[in-house]
Structures are given as C-alpha cells and as structure tokens.
Phi, psi and omega in degrees: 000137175290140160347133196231133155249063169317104184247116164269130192223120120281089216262309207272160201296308172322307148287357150293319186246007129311351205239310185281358167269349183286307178336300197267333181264342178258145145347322185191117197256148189224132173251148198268180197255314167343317204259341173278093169232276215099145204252330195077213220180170182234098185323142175245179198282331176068026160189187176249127190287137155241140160251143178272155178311132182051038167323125355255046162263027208273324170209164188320321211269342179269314195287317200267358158294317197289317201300341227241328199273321196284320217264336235231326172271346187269341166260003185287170351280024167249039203278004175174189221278288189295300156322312169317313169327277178331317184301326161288350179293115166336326203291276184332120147236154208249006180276343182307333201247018185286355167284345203300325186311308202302318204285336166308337168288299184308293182323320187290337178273346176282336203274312197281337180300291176308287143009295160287319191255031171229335186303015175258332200303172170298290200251064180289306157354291186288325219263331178305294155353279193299339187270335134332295175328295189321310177307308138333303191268347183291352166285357171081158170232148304012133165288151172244075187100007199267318193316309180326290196330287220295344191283318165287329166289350178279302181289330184276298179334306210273012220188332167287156162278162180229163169273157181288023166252008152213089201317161192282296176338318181263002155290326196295311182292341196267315154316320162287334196273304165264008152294294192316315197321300184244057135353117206298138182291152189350119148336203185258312168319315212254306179317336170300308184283345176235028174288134187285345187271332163334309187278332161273014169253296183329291144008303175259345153324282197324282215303321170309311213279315185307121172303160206278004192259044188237103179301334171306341190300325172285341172298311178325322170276355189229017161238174178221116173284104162286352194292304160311348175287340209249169173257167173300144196277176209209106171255140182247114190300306175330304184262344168065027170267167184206100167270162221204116197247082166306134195283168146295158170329315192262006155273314167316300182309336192290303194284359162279318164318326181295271182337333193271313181328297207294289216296317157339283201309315188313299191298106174255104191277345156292012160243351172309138198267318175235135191284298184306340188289301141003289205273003182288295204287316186317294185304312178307313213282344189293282211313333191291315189276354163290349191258341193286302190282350176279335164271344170248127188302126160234157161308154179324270196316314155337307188289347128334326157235034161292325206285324200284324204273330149321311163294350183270309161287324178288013236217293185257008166285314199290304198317298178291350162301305205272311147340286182296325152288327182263027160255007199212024208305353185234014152312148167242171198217125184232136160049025165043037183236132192272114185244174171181123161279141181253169198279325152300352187135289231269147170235165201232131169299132160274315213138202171306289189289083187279134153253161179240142173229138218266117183283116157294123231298163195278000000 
C-alpha cells in the first residue's frame, strides 16, 4: 500500500470540544470523516501493464477519460456541492490535488489491465474487489476525482464488448459490488444503528436484565465483547488493511437474544442442590425484571428476550410448585404467599409459593 499522511483538523470550536468532551464522557469517542484528510498515494498495477499504442489517445473511450479528468479539474473545487464545501477547509489548496487528472489516466490503464488478467482466476471475486478497494482509496479522503473514475468504470462493465472470457455475470457481481460501495455515505439514521456508544448501551441494557442465577453475569458485567460488534474481519492484500464491518443495533440485539437462549439451556434445575434457595433468587428475579423492563426503555426487538427471560421464570416457579406438591401432598397453598411450619411452630416466608403443613397432633 502506498503511504498514507492521515491529517485531523477540527477547525471549528464547537466541534472540537464536542470531541475533547466525548473523550473524557463516553465510552468511546468518534471523529466524523468530515474532519480527516489525505492526498491518497499512487496505486501500483499488482499485475503486468500492456498499454494500448498512444494511450489513452489510442481510442474515443480512453480519449474521453484524460478530456473529462482535465476539464473537470479545472472547475474544481466548484465543480459541485461537496467540493465547494472543501474548499472552506482552512487546509485547502486547490494545487494540492493537480495530480489527480494525470493520476486518473494511469489508475485506469492499471484497473483494465488487472481485470484481464485476474478474471479467470478461482478467486476472481475477491481478488478483483480488493483491488477496487485499493484503488479507491489511492484517491484520498476527501476524494478527489474518484466520483468521475467510478462513472468509466460503470460504463465500461455495462457497455464494452468484452472477450468470453468476461461473462456478463460476473460484470453484473462486479457493478453491484460498487454501487453497494459507494451508497449515498451513512445517513444519519444508519449512523445511529452502528454507533459504538450505542451498541454499549444496548450492551448494558442486556446485562442488568439477565438474572443473578445465569453464573455469567458478573463476568458479563465487567468485560463489553467488541468482538461481537464486528462481522468477520476481511485483509485486503493491496491496501494491506483487515477491515472490521460494525454490525447494526439490530444485529447485535439477534445475537444477545441467541446468547440469553444459550446461557438458559446451561441451567439444569433438576439437579439444583438447594432448592429453597434456588426458588428464593426465581421469585426475586421475576419481580427485578418486572421492575426493570417497566423503568428502563428497550426497544421492540429488546423486548424479545425480556419476553424468554419472563417466560423462563415463570417456567421454573410452575415447575417447583408442581415439585412441591407431590413432595409435600397434605401441604395447603394459602394466598400464594409462601409459609411452611417448621416442627416448632414457627413459620417462615418462601416467596410466592407459600405452604402452610399441618403439625401432628401430640
């Protein structure tokens, strides 16, 4: 990968110290891309270049790449919205970027080249891909001139004739692979769903709701799995990076739901060695998470395992009922409050399942 010089500039006040308050009050502080920027690097071809004779005047389609890159730099930064923007960066020259036409010629005699000579491969897909990625990203952030790139590449896939050794299908996988890419950037909305202090609120949501007889829980409280946020990581030899795909709110939540299932199944209550104790920690716990999911806000989809870890207790109160009765057959159940005479007299509170057993007469 070529060198990267990554520059943070968080020019206005406000949003500096939104950044230095996050630091110290959040869980995890985020710099917005707004504020990063970079020249990019100069992609190398990662294959063997054939140039056509008098590149790219060799033809209209090659020819209208360099006139398109030269013309398009000469209105920049006012050639559209989002450069003008840039252009207010303190930062900003507009000499900075003067390679880019040039470099738009090359990358492109680098792009088709590869291409030819990887599509036949097993693992053309990826290797094709990643080498997009590369590409990409040698345009710097902000980009500069990559929105143009990506428009000859869109045209040349949908629109050359090709040799049969590159099917319309796998044009077709290669043109969806960058339309996803490049996706109007994150909404506000999406942003939301993959926020990281988010997914650690979520996070602690869960852990507080899981009852104290799930032995994991205290571990649970004092690690946060980042592991689980991520999709399987991805190296990209070219750029030589191993990206990381933060899930969405609602992926995560599928997977702490799966996890309340697993941590359930582990608990075998026909074998718990004390029982009273057992059914002491069932009832506190219904009562914790009736108080829990009514003061604390969750989501639909939250609310899915509040529904299993309710039913799971109510599950194992009926069980030690029905337990208790054919071990206790002249026990009475008065008010569903739990008594039980001891041999002395006295009675002592259970919990919900209250018995009263009857003393033999003297």
């Amino acid at each position: 990968m070529g060198s990267r010089n990554f520059n943070i500039d968080i020019s206005s006040i406000h949003d500096g110290n939104k950044f230095i308050n996050d630091l110290t009050t959040k869980n995890f502080a985020t710099i917005d891309g707004e504020y990063i920027w970079d020249l990019g690097f100069d992609a190398m071809p990662h294959c063997t270049v054939i140039m056509p004779e008098d590149y790219p005047n060799c033809c209209g389609f090659h020819k209208s790449i360099k006139e398109n890159a030269l013309e398009k730099f000469k209105k920049f930064p006012d050639c559209c919205d989002f450069h003008r923007k840039l252009a207010k960066k303190k930062w900003f020259k507009k000499e900075l970027y003067s390679h880019v036409p040039e470099k738009t010629v090359t990358q492109w005699s680098y792009l088709e080249c590869f291409m030819d000579e990887n599509i036949e491969k097993d693992d053309w897909f990826r290797e094709i891909t990643d080498y997009f990625d590369y590409v990409f990203d040698s345009f710097g952030t902000p980009t500069v001139g990559l929105g143009d790139f990506i428009g000859h590449m869109n045209h040349y896939l949908k629109n050359n004739d090709f040799k049969t050794n590159f099917p319309l299908w796998k044009r077709k996988l290669l043109i969806e692979f960058i339309d996803e890419r490049f996706k109007v950037e994150k909404s506000t909305e999406q942003k939301a769903k993959t926020d990281i202090n988010i997914l650690h609120g979520t996070y602690q949501r869960w852990v507080k709701a899981l009852p104290s007889v799930i032995k994991e829980k205290e571990k649970l409280e004092k690690i946060f799995p980042l592991g689980n946020l991520m999709h399987s990581p991805h190296y990209n030899r070219f750029t030589q990076l191993t990206k990381f795909k933060t899930r969405t709110n609602g992926e995560f939540v599928e997977i702490l739901i799966n996890t309340t299932k697993a941590f359930l199944l582990k608990i075998d209550s026909t074998k718990v060695a004390d029982v009273q104790k057992h059914q002491i920690e069932i009832i506190n716990e219904a009562h914790r998470i009736k108080q829990v999911s009514l003061l604390q806000v969750y989501s639909k989809k939250e609310l899915k395992y509040i529904k299993i870890l309710n039913v799971w207790l109510k599950n194992e109160k009926e069980y030690f009922q029905e337990l208790n009765s054919v071990l206790n057959p002249t026990s009475t159940v008065v008010n569903n409050i739990s008594i039980k005479t001891k041999g002395n007299g006295n009675i002592n509170n259970l919990g919900n399942d209250v018995t009263i057993q009857p003393q033999a007469k003297p």
